[in-house]
Amino acid sequence: MSTTRKRRICFPITSRAYYGRSQLLIRKLHHHPGIDLELMLGGSILLDKYSRHVADDIKEGGFTISASLFNVIEGGNHVAMAKTACLTALEVTNTLYTADPDVVVVCGDRFEQLAIAMAAAYLNKTIAHIEGGDLTGSIDESVRHAITKLAHIHFVTNDDAKRRVLTMGENPAYVFNTGSLDVERASCVDADITTEELSGYGVGHDVDVTTPFLTVIQHPVTTESSNRQHLETTFRALATFDLPIVWFWPNPDAGTGEMAETLRHFREHHEAATERMRFITNVPADQFIALLKRTACVVGNSSAGIKECSFLGTPVVDVGGRQQGRLSAENVIRTGYDVDGVRAAVKQQLAHGRYAPSHLYFKPNASQSMVDVLTSVELYTQKRFHEVP
Amino acid sequence: MSTTRKRRICFPITSRAYYGRSQLLIRKLHHHPGIDLELMLGGSILLDKYSRHVADDIKEGGFTISASLFNVIEGGNHVAMAKTACLTALEVTNTLYTADPDVVVVCGDRFEQLAIAMAAAYLNKTIAHIEGGDLTGSIDESVRHAITKLAHIHFVTNDDAKRRVLTMGENPAYVFNTGSLDVERASCVDADITTEELSGYGVGHDVDVTTPFLTVIQHPVTTESSNRQHLETTFRALATFDLPIVWFWPNPDAGTGEMAETLRHFREHHEAATERMRFITNVPADQFIALLKRTACVVGNSSAGIKECSFLGTPVVDVGGRQQGRLSAENVIRTGYDVDGVRAAVKQQLAHGRYAPSHLYFKPNASQSMVDVLTSVELYTQKRFHEVP
Amino acid sequence: MSTTRKRRICFPITSRAYYGRSQLLIRKLHHHPGIDLELMLGGSILLDKYSRHVADDIKEGGFTISASLFNVIEGGNHVAMAKTACLTALEVTNTLYTADPDVVVVCGDRFEQLAIAMAAAYLNKTIAHIEGGDLTGSIDESVRHAITKLAHIHFVTNDDAKRRVLTMGENPAYVFNTGSLDVERASCVDADITTEELSGYGVGHDVDVTTPFLTVIQHPVTTESSNRQHLETTFRALATFDLPIVWFWPNPDAGTGEMAETLRHFREHHEAATERMRFITNVPADQFIALLKRTACVVGNSSAGIKECSFLGTPVVDVGGRQQGRLSAENVIRTGYDVDGVRAAVKQQLAHGRYAPSHLYFKPNASQSMVDVLTSVELYTQKRFHEVP
Amino acid sequence: MSTTRKRRICFPITSRAYYGRSQLLIRKLHHHPGIDLELMLGGSILLDKYSRHVADDIKEGGFTISASLFNVIEGGNHVAMAKTACLTALEVTNTLYTADPDVVVVCGDRFEQLAIAMAAAYLNKTIAHIEGGDLTGSIDESVRHAITKLAHIHFVTNDDAKRRVLTMGENPAYVFNTGSLDVERASCVDADITTEELSGYGVGHDVDVTTPFLTVIQHPVTTESSNRQHLETTFRALATFDLPIVWFWPNPDAGTGEMAETLRHFREHHEAATERMRFITNVPADQFIALLKRTACVVGNSSAGIKECSFLGTPVVDVGGRQQGRLSAENVIRTGYDVDGVRAAVKQQLAHGRYAPSHLYFKPNASQSMVDVLTSVELYTQKRFHEVP
């Protein structure tokens, strides 16, 4: 198909993590002569306390920002999550109506992305979805597949996911295994992080990045009610190691309120144990990768443990149900929410050390592959269930 | 499983059609000793001009109404549809948070039902979905399957749909082919409708129900931009028949504005042709069935043509893409948007006359089967993709 | 004060009537070299059925439209009115945040204008209010004065209003009696309307504008519960005159639903009486003035009867409480909601004929006076109650 | 007037401060046989981190809670404030529509209370406003008077305010000087607070309440852009005193984000100066009064300094524009935002010591007076401007 006018692409970004992983794609779209790119900013990316660096970076990029939407409702619980999604969709509708894009790009499995996909679908836009078909736990599992059923173009990151998207009735001509943007990005980073730089982020004690240290990233699991206890389990398991810890605050999903409070409680009431810990909300994306390269072991339930770390060869202890069912490389040991289990798994990983890079989620040029599809594929809006023969 | 406390079920009703088809189920749930039922009213069902009868009926039923939400945004276009969905979800979140049900029942494929399902999922509720797995056109096709991927309990209406829901990764233990509520209801109605009663609804000329007449129900197809022309096609095709016509106003979906205007234009500017026509927004559910039984042929794109009429044996000419791909019995002739095609199909149906009842969508006691499941099945919230072997 | 950069002025327009009356001002602001003007469209002005002409006119004007917001919630009742206002304010907040104007211009006493003023005040914008200090009935009375207490610059239309705004504690340096925009506009119109042109609007029978006819404009009074009966009173009073009638549909305020239904009922069930009537939603602003010039008497509760007609000398029968307390010229006879009262008043006006022009609300160049203030006055945001000595 | 059915009163509570000051009134309304009281909770009172104690207290009170609305939008800036107000009004509309109260009680001058008043007015409810007619700075000044112009029953707290409410055109028959609820409450408290109890709240160092200490309560002034610097001014002025300080976190108004960050910055980077400080979000209402009784001087811009402290005789240094123009007793010294000014004023107050109680805002039985009015006054909805002779 030859396109005579530029394709207008709208890219809503609702968290700093999304921006980090999408950076390569966004820049390529921005510079492509056949594309008019508009970013929409919403959610946590606009809240100073999390994302000042990211917002600055976006401004410097020279992108067109079609809207900056403050729509995170306080509460850190399920009702706040649901209402944040609804308000996001309401406001996105106005912005999409004005911007009138040909394609809306939706990413992953976060709750507000489904809301955006719904609004885009009702506005009769073509939806491209990045990272469909993966399995996880939490509400993310439902969100990801529901987005698949609203989307028209699918960029999956592995063959397993591709098979699953096809099974769900999507048209094979529109399902592309491009590999993961996160992993492509991780593969491109050669930045490093120093102890001094790390001490510039967050609060707590200094962590020397030249000697072994642990990194904890444990987010709430929205479909579970014991997020506080699960975090305590991790805390108690890791307190027995004589290693410094870089501890990331949880994502602002339902359950984040009590988890953040738990962390604050640790800091106030377990001074001895937290003397080796630094608590951080965010480091810039490149330095985050550098940190993953340097850490002795990542503990928690972040997708970075499954994806970026598979390529980087970083040992990972994946705790609990959030990444349940997700395809993982040999760098990941899974464990339940029990102190002994977490402790044993960390010990095993410390004994093993780094792994060889896995290409499970990696293809070179993932972002370029997506740009190629987005500029050339024929767009459509009326979906049809594609029966698997 | 034995339940010790009553299960609380929340049933959002957002259109008069939904209430009509769900009536048997709602009444059985209402009277079941193990169930606490709460209705939530929203959308068009609260707008006087459409649904006064229904609202009265609901009040008389003695049901608990946990909320009456005015959330239809005017415009009759895509942006109004999207914003109506978002506003509905926002308000439903508040109501579900207060009502705290165990199960939320979501129906079919209408745009606001996906918004409700999303809100319920984020509140970590178990979602029961009625009528998953069917194929249609319009945005409904996307909506229906996206709801499936958010829902935990599936009541499908035919074996074809069951197969499709399983293909999409749903757990077979939670997929139940109960048959269609609409068709069960149609099978129970023995009411009739007289010419006098019919003349009490809508505007225009009297239609004698004792002699052959046509019924038109043509809704907007939200993914198409030519709804006005498509309606004109039907109008021009039917104007050549010397038969009275009962013409229903379109649903308040995106595109309804221009369709309603087109109908008004017909009335003002084609007086001769509309002299045999009556334009109606709504007749009570029982009389609607009676009308389907009496009409010589249904023309348009209503699901009633596919479902209720299959059991009633009413000849149907299904026009265009709205019911595309949907399983249909032999009472349905499909045609595109062209005057000659519609005319020929109607002629053929008039020549054929009524059909034998089909059981494609029919099982006796559909509503009771659903009640049995809803009272006894073990509830869960964390979904897992069920790989088809 | 000398301004070095252009002042950015945001002008939200939420109804066709507002656009009509503000046209002169908007055009002058648009062409002023020291002003960047942005229009925001919302409310009924975007709904095709009311305002297609106006929207076209706006587009042709070459104005910058910063947002088109669909935010009218269906229902025509109090809850729909309240929610429309809230949704408007929510969306306006986003738009004002992006547009970042120096001044927001708010008009009159309509419910959504207070919501806009509230949003603008919370965003710390300077608010200019047109037409403060007048008295009316309905919720408008509360709305108008509440806006005054949020606004920083006041353009009042008469000395009585000026005195009242000062009494309420506003700073005399910022209260300007510029006369009424509506009346300035009426004074500039030399367009005429023909019978053929009039017959191009609305539905019903032709009204010959060259012979005496009545014009009815009766809107709902939101603080009263008997809008239906009040409309019937007017209908019954006027049905006894042997004169054609141009009858305008009511504004979409709370109560409009039942009034519109009442009008539809008249049309269907009082064919004889309505044989002389034409029912119209809208005529372009210039032709509306022409109509007021030609009509023998305006009946109802429109502010046009009080303001435009005072200058045009058109006899007016003002019915009920909507304009209660409002300063009026001798062209207005006030009457309660009773058939005999209305009938007697109309008779008296028909006997009297046209009045001499009043300058009660008129100053030449009202719009230019406002432009002068808006370009030169020193802007401020922190209000202080100005105690009257 | 004799009432035959109970009056239904709806009392929206949107902050812990409001609950504190309204407690006496709420309890009396709750126990009155002629009143049906419903509380609506929204805003910061539902957010765990601020108000757990209050929420528990409300539950124990046995009140009917008609809604719990999560509607605080994160950002701590103007756009978040505006959107929080709009969302509050939207949700309150639904709740008021369902609850259908006779009277809605609105308090003071906070931004969300105007939004609630607007929604209530549009629903044609009678609005009672507590504490109209006072002067302040910030957006509160506009909010308070705008509410007055929407309200039907006015409970003012001093004669000055009464005069001003009448000047604004309110009906004298509906303006009642009942004295202040806050001050009545302060007059009833005989609780004390110990050093141990105080150390149970907030973070930082212990403050010995038996020796002289300062209390700082400095909220953002929404109409000013230098809240960060203004807070630093206070910090620098007080750092020179050798006294412990109880420092309250700012209210969640626009500007709170940067103020909270500033406080966090003090804590991390001025360890020496903050070694004598305790940072607190909230103490229960009774203990707050006890704290005011014990403190050597209150510094900042809280209304408690003007009102409660006038009766308690606590020395107050009122900084900047937030309480500008407000009637104050001799216990208050006002100063601008300069280090020397604040320091000198605090010195002067420390030298002076406690003041004799003022009755400027005090009348015994304020809450009972309000109950008497709310149960007996004739209710109305159509407002009329009452011209002062």
mmCIF file with all atom_site columns, N, CA and C in Angstrom, chain C residues 78 83 86 89 94 111 114 122 124 135 138 141 145 149 163-164 167 223 324 382-385 387, chain D residues 78 83 86 89 94 111 114 122 124 135 138 141 145 149 163-164 167 223 324 382-385 387:
data_model
loop_
_atom_site.group_PDB
_atom_site.id
_atom_site.type_symbol
_atom_site.label_atom_id
_atom_site.label_alt_id
_atom_site.label_comp_id
_atom_site.label_asym_id
_atom_site.label_entity_id
_atom_site.label_seq_id
_atom_site.pdbx_PDB_ins_code
_atom_site.Cartn_x
_atom_site.Cartn_y
_atom_site.Cartn_z
_atom_site.occupancy
_atom_site.B_iso_or_equiv
_atom_site.pdbx_formal_charge
_atom_site.auth_seq_id
_atom_site.auth_comp_id
_atom_site.auth_asym_id
_atom_site.auth_atom_id
_atom_site.pdbx_PDB_model_num
ATOM 1   N N  . HIS C 1 78  ? -32.942 17.955 36.638 1.00 0.00 ? 78  HIS C N  1
ATOM 2   C CA . HIS C 1 78  ? -31.955 18.621 37.492 1.00 0.00 ? 78  HIS C CA 1
ATOM 3   C C  . HIS C 1 78  ? -30.646 17.860 37.569 1.00 0.00 ? 78  HIS C C  1
ATOM 4   N N  . LYS C 1 83  ? -24.912 17.441 36.442 1.00 0.00 ? 83  LYS C N  1
ATOM 5   C CA . LYS C 1 83  ? -23.790 16.643 35.951 1.00 0.00 ? 83  LYS C CA 1
ATOM 6   C C  . LYS C 1 83  ? -23.189 17.254 34.692 1.00 0.00 ? 83  LYS C C  1
ATOM 7   N N  . CYS C 1 86  ? -20.819 19.836 35.935 1.00 0.00 ? 86  CYS C N  1
ATOM 8   C CA . CYS C 1 86  ? -19.604 19.267 36.531 1.00 0.00 ? 86  CYS C CA 1
ATOM 9   C C  . CYS C 1 86  ? -18.679 18.732 35.442 1.00 0.00 ? 86  CYS C C  1
ATOM 10  N N  . ALA C 1 89  ? -16.991 21.553 33.641 1.00 0.00 ? 89  ALA C N  1
ATOM 11  C CA . ALA C 1 89  ? -15.904 22.136 34.418 1.00 0.00 ? 89  ALA C CA 1
ATOM 12  C C  . ALA C 1 89  ? -14.666 21.242 34.384 1.00 0.00 ? 89  ALA C C  1
ATOM 13  N N  . ASN C 1 94  ? -8.960  20.947 31.884 1.00 0.00 ? 94  ASN C N  1
ATOM 14  C CA . ASN C 1 94  ? -7.881  20.463 31.010 1.00 0.00 ? 94  ASN C CA 1
ATOM 15  C C  . ASN C 1 94  ? -7.546  21.467 29.926 1.00 0.00 ? 94  ASN C C  1
ATOM 16  N N  . PHE C 1 111 ? -26.095 27.870 33.864 1.00 0.00 ? 111 PHE C N  1
ATOM 17  C CA . PHE C 1 111 ? -25.537 26.972 34.885 1.00 0.00 ? 111 PHE C CA 1
ATOM 18  C C  . PHE C 1 111 ? -24.117 26.505 34.566 1.00 0.00 ? 111 PHE C C  1
ATOM 19  N N  . LEU C 1 114 ? -21.157 29.091 35.508 1.00 0.00 ? 114 LEU C N  1
ATOM 20  C CA . LEU C 1 114 ? -20.625 29.099 36.876 1.00 0.00 ? 114 LEU C CA 1
ATOM 21  C C  . LEU C 1 114 ? -19.595 27.996 37.046 1.00 0.00 ? 114 LEU C C  1
ATOM 22  N N  . TYR C 1 122 ? -10.045 28.330 40.176 1.00 0.00 ? 122 TYR C N  1
ATOM 23  C CA . TYR C 1 122 ? -9.138  27.396 40.833 1.00 0.00 ? 122 TYR C CA 1
ATOM 24  C C  . TYR C 1 122 ? -7.814  27.306 40.076 1.00 0.00 ? 122 TYR C C  1
ATOM 25  N N  . ASN C 1 124 ? -6.468  29.846 38.974 1.00 0.00 ? 124 ASN C N  1
ATOM 26  C CA . ASN C 1 124 ? -5.852  31.140 39.267 1.00 0.00 ? 124 ASN C CA 1
ATOM 27  C C  . ASN C 1 124 ? -5.831  32.079 38.055 1.00 0.00 ? 124 ASN C C  1
ATOM 28  N N  . LEU C 1 135 ? -31.132 41.065 38.023 1.00 0.00 ? 135 LEU C N  1
ATOM 29  C CA . LEU C 1 135 ? -32.003 40.168 38.785 1.00 0.00 ? 135 LEU C CA 1
ATOM 30  C C  . LEU C 1 135 ? -32.807 39.315 37.834 1.00 0.00 ? 135 LEU C C  1
ATOM 31  N N  . SER C 1 138 ? -35.502 31.788 38.679 1.00 0.00 ? 138 SER C N  1
ATOM 32  C CA . SER C 1 138 ? -34.878 30.507 38.324 1.00 0.00 ? 138 SER C CA 1
ATOM 33  C C  . SER C 1 138 ? -33.540 30.363 39.035 1.00 0.00 ? 138 SER C C  1
ATOM 34  N N  . GLU C 1 141 ? -30.662 33.279 38.972 1.00 0.00 ? 141 GLU C N  1
ATOM 35  C CA . GLU C 1 141 ? -30.458 34.323 39.966 1.00 0.00 ? 141 GLU C CA 1
ATOM 36  C C  . GLU C 1 141 ? -29.258 34.001 40.862 1.00 0.00 ? 141 GLU C C  1
ATOM 37  N N  . HIS C 1 145 ? -24.995 35.777 40.511 1.00 0.00 ? 145 HIS C N  1
ATOM 38  C CA . HIS C 1 145 ? -24.300 36.472 41.600 1.00 0.00 ? 145 HIS C CA 1
ATOM 39  C C  . HIS C 1 145 ? -23.111 35.654 42.108 1.00 0.00 ? 145 HIS C C  1
ATOM 40  N N  . LYS C 1 149 ? -19.040 36.843 42.375 1.00 0.00 ? 149 LYS C N  1
ATOM 41  C CA . LYS C 1 149 ? -18.110 36.732 43.507 1.00 0.00 ? 149 LYS C CA 1
ATOM 42  C C  . LYS C 1 149 ? -16.844 35.941 43.152 1.00 0.00 ? 149 LYS C C  1
ATOM 43  N N  . ARG C 1 163 ? -24.798 49.151 40.502 1.00 0.00 ? 163 ARG C N  1
ATOM 44  C CA . ARG C 1 163 ? -24.984 49.419 41.928 1.00 0.00 ? 163 ARG C CA 1
ATOM 45  C C  . ARG C 1 163 ? -24.972 48.111 42.711 1.00 0.00 ? 163 ARG C C  1
ATOM 46  N N  . ARG C 1 164 ? -25.638 47.087 42.198 1.00 0.00 ? 164 ARG C N  1
ATOM 47  C CA . ARG C 1 164 ? -25.747 45.814 42.914 1.00 0.00 ? 164 ARG C CA 1
ATOM 48  C C  . ARG C 1 164 ? -24.399 45.091 42.985 1.00 0.00 ? 164 ARG C C  1
ATOM 49  N N  . THR C 1 167 ? -22.426 46.784 45.629 1.00 0.00 ? 167 THR C N  1
ATOM 50  C CA . THR C 1 167 ? -22.958 46.405 46.935 1.00 0.00 ? 167 THR C CA 1
ATOM 51  C C  . THR C 1 167 ? -22.413 45.057 47.399 1.00 0.00 ? 167 THR C C  1
ATOM 52  N N  . THR C 1 223 ? -36.208 26.209 39.132 1.00 0.00 ? 223 THR C N  1
ATOM 53  C CA . THR C 1 223 ? -36.586 26.120 40.545 1.00 0.00 ? 223 THR C CA 1
ATOM 54  C C  . THR C 1 223 ? -38.083 25.891 40.730 1.00 0.00 ? 223 THR C C  1
ATOM 55  N N  . GLN C 1 324 ? -38.062 37.432 36.908 1.00 0.00 ? 324 GLN C N  1
ATOM 56  C CA . GLN C 1 324 ? -38.547 38.140 38.092 1.00 0.00 ? 324 GLN C CA 1
ATOM 57  C C  . GLN C 1 324 ? -37.527 39.144 38.647 1.00 0.00 ? 324 GLN C C  1
ATOM 58  N N  . GLN C 1 382 ? -5.931  37.767 43.139 1.00 0.00 ? 382 GLN C N  1
ATOM 59  C CA . GLN C 1 382 ? -6.392  37.706 44.535 1.00 0.00 ? 382 GLN C CA 1
ATOM 60  C C  . GLN C 1 382 ? -7.498  38.723 44.759 1.00 0.00 ? 382 GLN C C  1
ATOM 61  N N  . LYS C 1 383 ? -8.703  38.211 44.992 1.00 0.00 ? 383 LYS C N  1
ATOM 62  C CA . LYS C 1 383 ? -9.811  39.132 45.238 1.00 0.00 ? 383 LYS C CA 1
ATOM 63  C C  . LYS C 1 383 ? -9.805  39.636 46.669 1.00 0.00 ? 383 LYS C C  1
ATOM 64  N N  . ARG C 1 384 ? -10.331 40.845 46.858 1.00 0.00 ? 384 ARG C N  1
ATOM 65  C CA . ARG C 1 384 ? -10.535 41.405 48.189 1.00 0.00 ? 384 ARG C CA 1
ATOM 66  C C  . ARG C 1 384 ? -11.916 42.022 48.241 1.00 0.00 ? 384 ARG C C  1
ATOM 67  N N  . PHE C 1 385 ? -12.635 41.770 49.299 1.00 0.00 ? 385 PHE C N  1
ATOM 68  C CA . PHE C 1 385 ? -13.961 42.351 49.462 1.00 0.00 ? 385 PHE C CA 1
ATOM 69  C C  . PHE C 1 385 ? -13.814 43.858 49.605 1.00 0.00 ? 385 PHE C C  1
ATOM 70  N N  . GLU C 1 387 ? -15.307 46.979 50.815 1.00 0.00 ? 387 GLU C N  1
ATOM 71  C CA . GLU C 1 387 ? -16.391 47.447 51.684 1.00 0.00 ? 387 GLU C CA 1
ATOM 72  C C  . GLU C 1 387 ? -16.955 48.757 51.158 1.00 0.00 ? 387 GLU C C  1
ATOM 73  N N  . HIS D 1 78  ? -2.708  23.495 40.852 1.00 0.00 ? 78  HIS D N  1
ATOM 74  C CA . HIS D 1 78  ? -4.016  24.098 40.572 1.00 0.00 ? 78  HIS D CA 1
ATOM 75  C C  . HIS D 1 78  ? -4.912  23.188 39.746 1.00 0.00 ? 78  HIS D C  1
ATOM 76  N N  . LYS D 1 83  ? -9.735  19.909 39.248 1.00 0.00 ? 83  LYS D N  1
ATOM 77  C CA . LYS D 1 83  ? -10.361 18.656 38.837 1.00 0.00 ? 83  LYS D CA 1
ATOM 78  C C  . LYS D 1 83  ? -10.926 17.882 40.022 1.00 0.00 ? 83  LYS D C  1
ATOM 79  N N  . CYS D 1 86  ? -14.279 19.378 40.589 1.00 0.00 ? 86  CYS D N  1
ATOM 80  C CA . CYS D 1 86  ? -15.266 18.981 39.571 1.00 0.00 ? 86  CYS D CA 1
ATOM 81  C C  . CYS D 1 86  ? -15.710 17.542 39.770 1.00 0.00 ? 86  CYS D C  1
ATOM 82  N N  . ALA D 1 89  ? -18.013 17.277 42.710 1.00 0.00 ? 89  ALA D N  1
ATOM 83  C CA . ALA D 1 89  ? -19.367 17.744 42.404 1.00 0.00 ? 89  ALA D CA 1
ATOM 84  C C  . ALA D 1 89  ? -20.130 16.710 41.582 1.00 0.00 ? 89  ALA D C  1
ATOM 85  N N  . ASN D 1 94  ? -24.728 12.558 42.108 1.00 0.00 ? 94  ASN D N  1
ATOM 86  C CA . ASN D 1 94  ? -25.369 11.240 42.181 1.00 0.00 ? 94  ASN D CA 1
ATOM 87  C C  . ASN D 1 94  ? -25.872 10.939 43.584 1.00 0.00 ? 94  ASN D C  1
ATOM 88  N N  . PHE D 1 111 ? -12.299 24.742 48.563 1.00 0.00 ? 111 PHE D N  1
ATOM 89  C CA . PHE D 1 111 ? -12.629 24.714 47.143 1.00 0.00 ? 111 PHE D CA 1
ATOM 90  C C  . PHE D 1 111 ? -13.670 23.664 46.795 1.00 0.00 ? 111 PHE D C  1
ATOM 91  N N  . LEU D 1 114 ? -17.540 24.684 47.471 1.00 0.00 ? 114 LEU D N  1
ATOM 92  C CA . LEU D 1 114 ? -18.263 25.444 46.444 1.00 0.00 ? 114 LEU D CA 1
ATOM 93  C C  . LEU D 1 114 ? -18.791 24.505 45.367 1.00 0.00 ? 114 LEU D C  1
ATOM 94  N N  . TYR D 1 122 ? -28.081 23.183 41.800 1.00 0.00 ? 122 TYR D N  1
ATOM 95  C CA . TYR D 1 122 ? -28.659 22.742 40.530 1.00 0.00 ? 122 TYR D CA 1
ATOM 96  C C  . TYR D 1 122 ? -29.694 21.643 40.751 1.00 0.00 ? 122 TYR D C  1
ATOM 97  N N  . ASN D 1 124 ? -31.722 21.842 43.072 1.00 0.00 ? 124 ASN D N  1
ATOM 98  C CA . ASN D 1 124 ? -32.834 22.572 43.688 1.00 0.00 ? 124 ASN D CA 1
ATOM 99  C C  . ASN D 1 124 ? -32.997 22.262 45.178 1.00 0.00 ? 124 ASN D C  1
ATOM 100 N N  . LEU D 1 135 ? -13.627 37.458 55.941 1.00 0.00 ? 135 LEU D N  1
ATOM 101 C CA . LEU D 1 135 ? -12.637 37.809 54.925 1.00 0.00 ? 135 LEU D CA 1
ATOM 102 C C  . LEU D 1 135 ? -11.405 36.937 55.112 1.00 0.00 ? 135 LEU D C  1
ATOM 103 N N  . SER D 1 138 ? -6.183  34.117 49.666 1.00 0.00 ? 138 SER D N  1
ATOM 104 C CA . SER D 1 138 ? -6.175  32.872 48.906 1.00 0.00 ? 138 SER D CA 1
ATOM 105 C C  . SER D 1 138 ? -7.454  32.776 48.065 1.00 0.00 ? 138 SER D C  1
ATOM 106 N N  . GLU D 1 141 ? -11.175 33.333 49.699 1.00 0.00 ? 141 GLU D N  1
ATOM 107 C CA . GLU D 1 141 ? -11.946 34.577 49.725 1.00 0.00 ? 141 GLU D CA 1
ATOM 108 C C  . GLU D 1 141 ? -13.056 34.531 48.665 1.00 0.00 ? 141 GLU D C  1
ATOM 109 N N  . HIS D 1 145 ? -17.566 33.682 49.424 1.00 0.00 ? 145 HIS D N  1
ATOM 110 C CA . HIS D 1 145 ? -18.661 34.574 49.038 1.00 0.00 ? 145 HIS D CA 1
ATOM 111 C C  . HIS D 1 145 ? -19.505 33.988 47.904 1.00 0.00 ? 145 HIS D C  1
ATOM 112 N N  . LYS D 1 149 ? -23.672 33.284 47.851 1.00 0.00 ? 149 LYS D N  1
ATOM 113 C CA . LYS D 1 149 ? -24.665 33.646 46.833 1.00 0.00 ? 149 LYS D CA 1
ATOM 114 C C  . LYS D 1 149 ? -25.446 32.438 46.311 1.00 0.00 ? 149 LYS D C  1
ATOM 115 N N  . ARG D 1 163 ? -22.954 41.486 58.826 1.00 0.00 ? 163 ARG D N  1
ATOM 116 C CA . ARG D 1 163 ? -23.149 42.718 58.078 1.00 0.00 ? 163 ARG D CA 1
ATOM 117 C C  . ARG D 1 163 ? -22.799 42.502 56.607 1.00 0.00 ? 163 ARG D C  1
ATOM 118 N N  . ARG D 1 164 ? -21.698 41.792 56.365 1.00 0.00 ? 164 ARG D N  1
ATOM 119 C CA . ARG D 1 164 ? -21.226 41.596 55.000 1.00 0.00 ? 164 ARG D CA 1
ATOM 120 C C  . ARG D 1 164 ? -22.157 40.682 54.186 1.00 0.00 ? 164 ARG D C  1
ATOM 121 N N  . THR D 1 167 ? -25.069 42.765 53.229 1.00 0.00 ? 167 THR D N  1
ATOM 122 C CA . THR D 1 167 ? -24.674 43.670 52.151 1.00 0.00 ? 167 THR D CA 1
ATOM 123 C C  . THR D 1 167 ? -24.725 42.984 50.787 1.00 0.00 ? 167 THR D C  1
ATOM 124 N N  . THR D 1 223 ? -3.474  31.469 45.488 1.00 0.00 ? 223 THR D N  1
ATOM 125 C CA . THR D 1 223 ? -3.359  32.559 44.523 1.00 0.00 ? 223 THR D CA 1
ATOM 126 C C  . THR D 1 223 ? -1.954  33.141 44.484 1.00 0.00 ? 223 THR D C  1
ATOM 127 N N  . GLN D 1 324 ? -5.757  37.276 55.295 1.00 0.00 ? 324 GLN D N  1
ATOM 128 C CA . GLN D 1 324 ? -5.801  38.716 55.061 1.00 0.00 ? 324 GLN D CA 1
ATOM 129 C C  . GLN D 1 324 ? -7.212  39.294 55.220 1.00 0.00 ? 324 GLN D C  1
ATOM 130 N N  . GLN D 1 382 ? -36.013 29.220 45.718 1.00 0.00 ? 382 GLN D N  1
ATOM 131 C CA . GLN D 1 382 ? -35.825 30.346 44.791 1.00 0.00 ? 382 GLN D CA 1
ATOM 132 C C  . GLN D 1 382 ? -35.253 31.543 45.536 1.00 0.00 ? 382 GLN D C  1
ATOM 133 N N  . LYS D 1 383 ? -34.005 31.881 45.232 1.00 0.00 ? 383 LYS D N  1
ATOM 134 C CA . LYS D 1 383 ? -33.407 33.022 45.902 1.00 0.00 ? 383 LYS D CA 1
ATOM 135 C C  . LYS D 1 383 ? -33.859 34.336 45.264 1.00 0.00 ? 383 LYS D C  1
ATOM 136 N N  . ARG D 1 384 ? -33.879 35.380 46.098 1.00 0.00 ? 384 ARG D N  1
ATOM 137 C CA . ARG D 1 384 ? -34.150 36.734 45.601 1.00 0.00 ? 384 ARG D CA 1
ATOM 138 C C  . ARG D 1 384 ? -33.144 37.681 46.235 1.00 0.00 ? 384 ARG D C  1
ATOM 139 N N  . PHE D 1 385 ? -32.603 38.565 45.479 1.00 0.00 ? 385 PHE D N  1
ATOM 140 C CA . PHE D 1 385 ? -31.656 39.546 45.996 1.00 0.00 ? 385 PHE D CA 1
ATOM 141 C C  . PHE D 1 385 ? -32.406 40.486 46.927 1.00 0.00 ? 385 PHE D C  1
ATOM 142 N N  . GLU D 1 387 ? -32.514 43.748 48.563 1.00 0.00 ? 387 GLU D N  1
ATOM 143 C CA . GLU D 1 387 ? -31.869 45.057 48.476 1.00 0.00 ? 387 GLU D CA 1
ATOM 144 C C  . GLU D 1 387 ? -31.785 45.682 49.863 1.00 0.00 ? 387 GLU D C  1
#
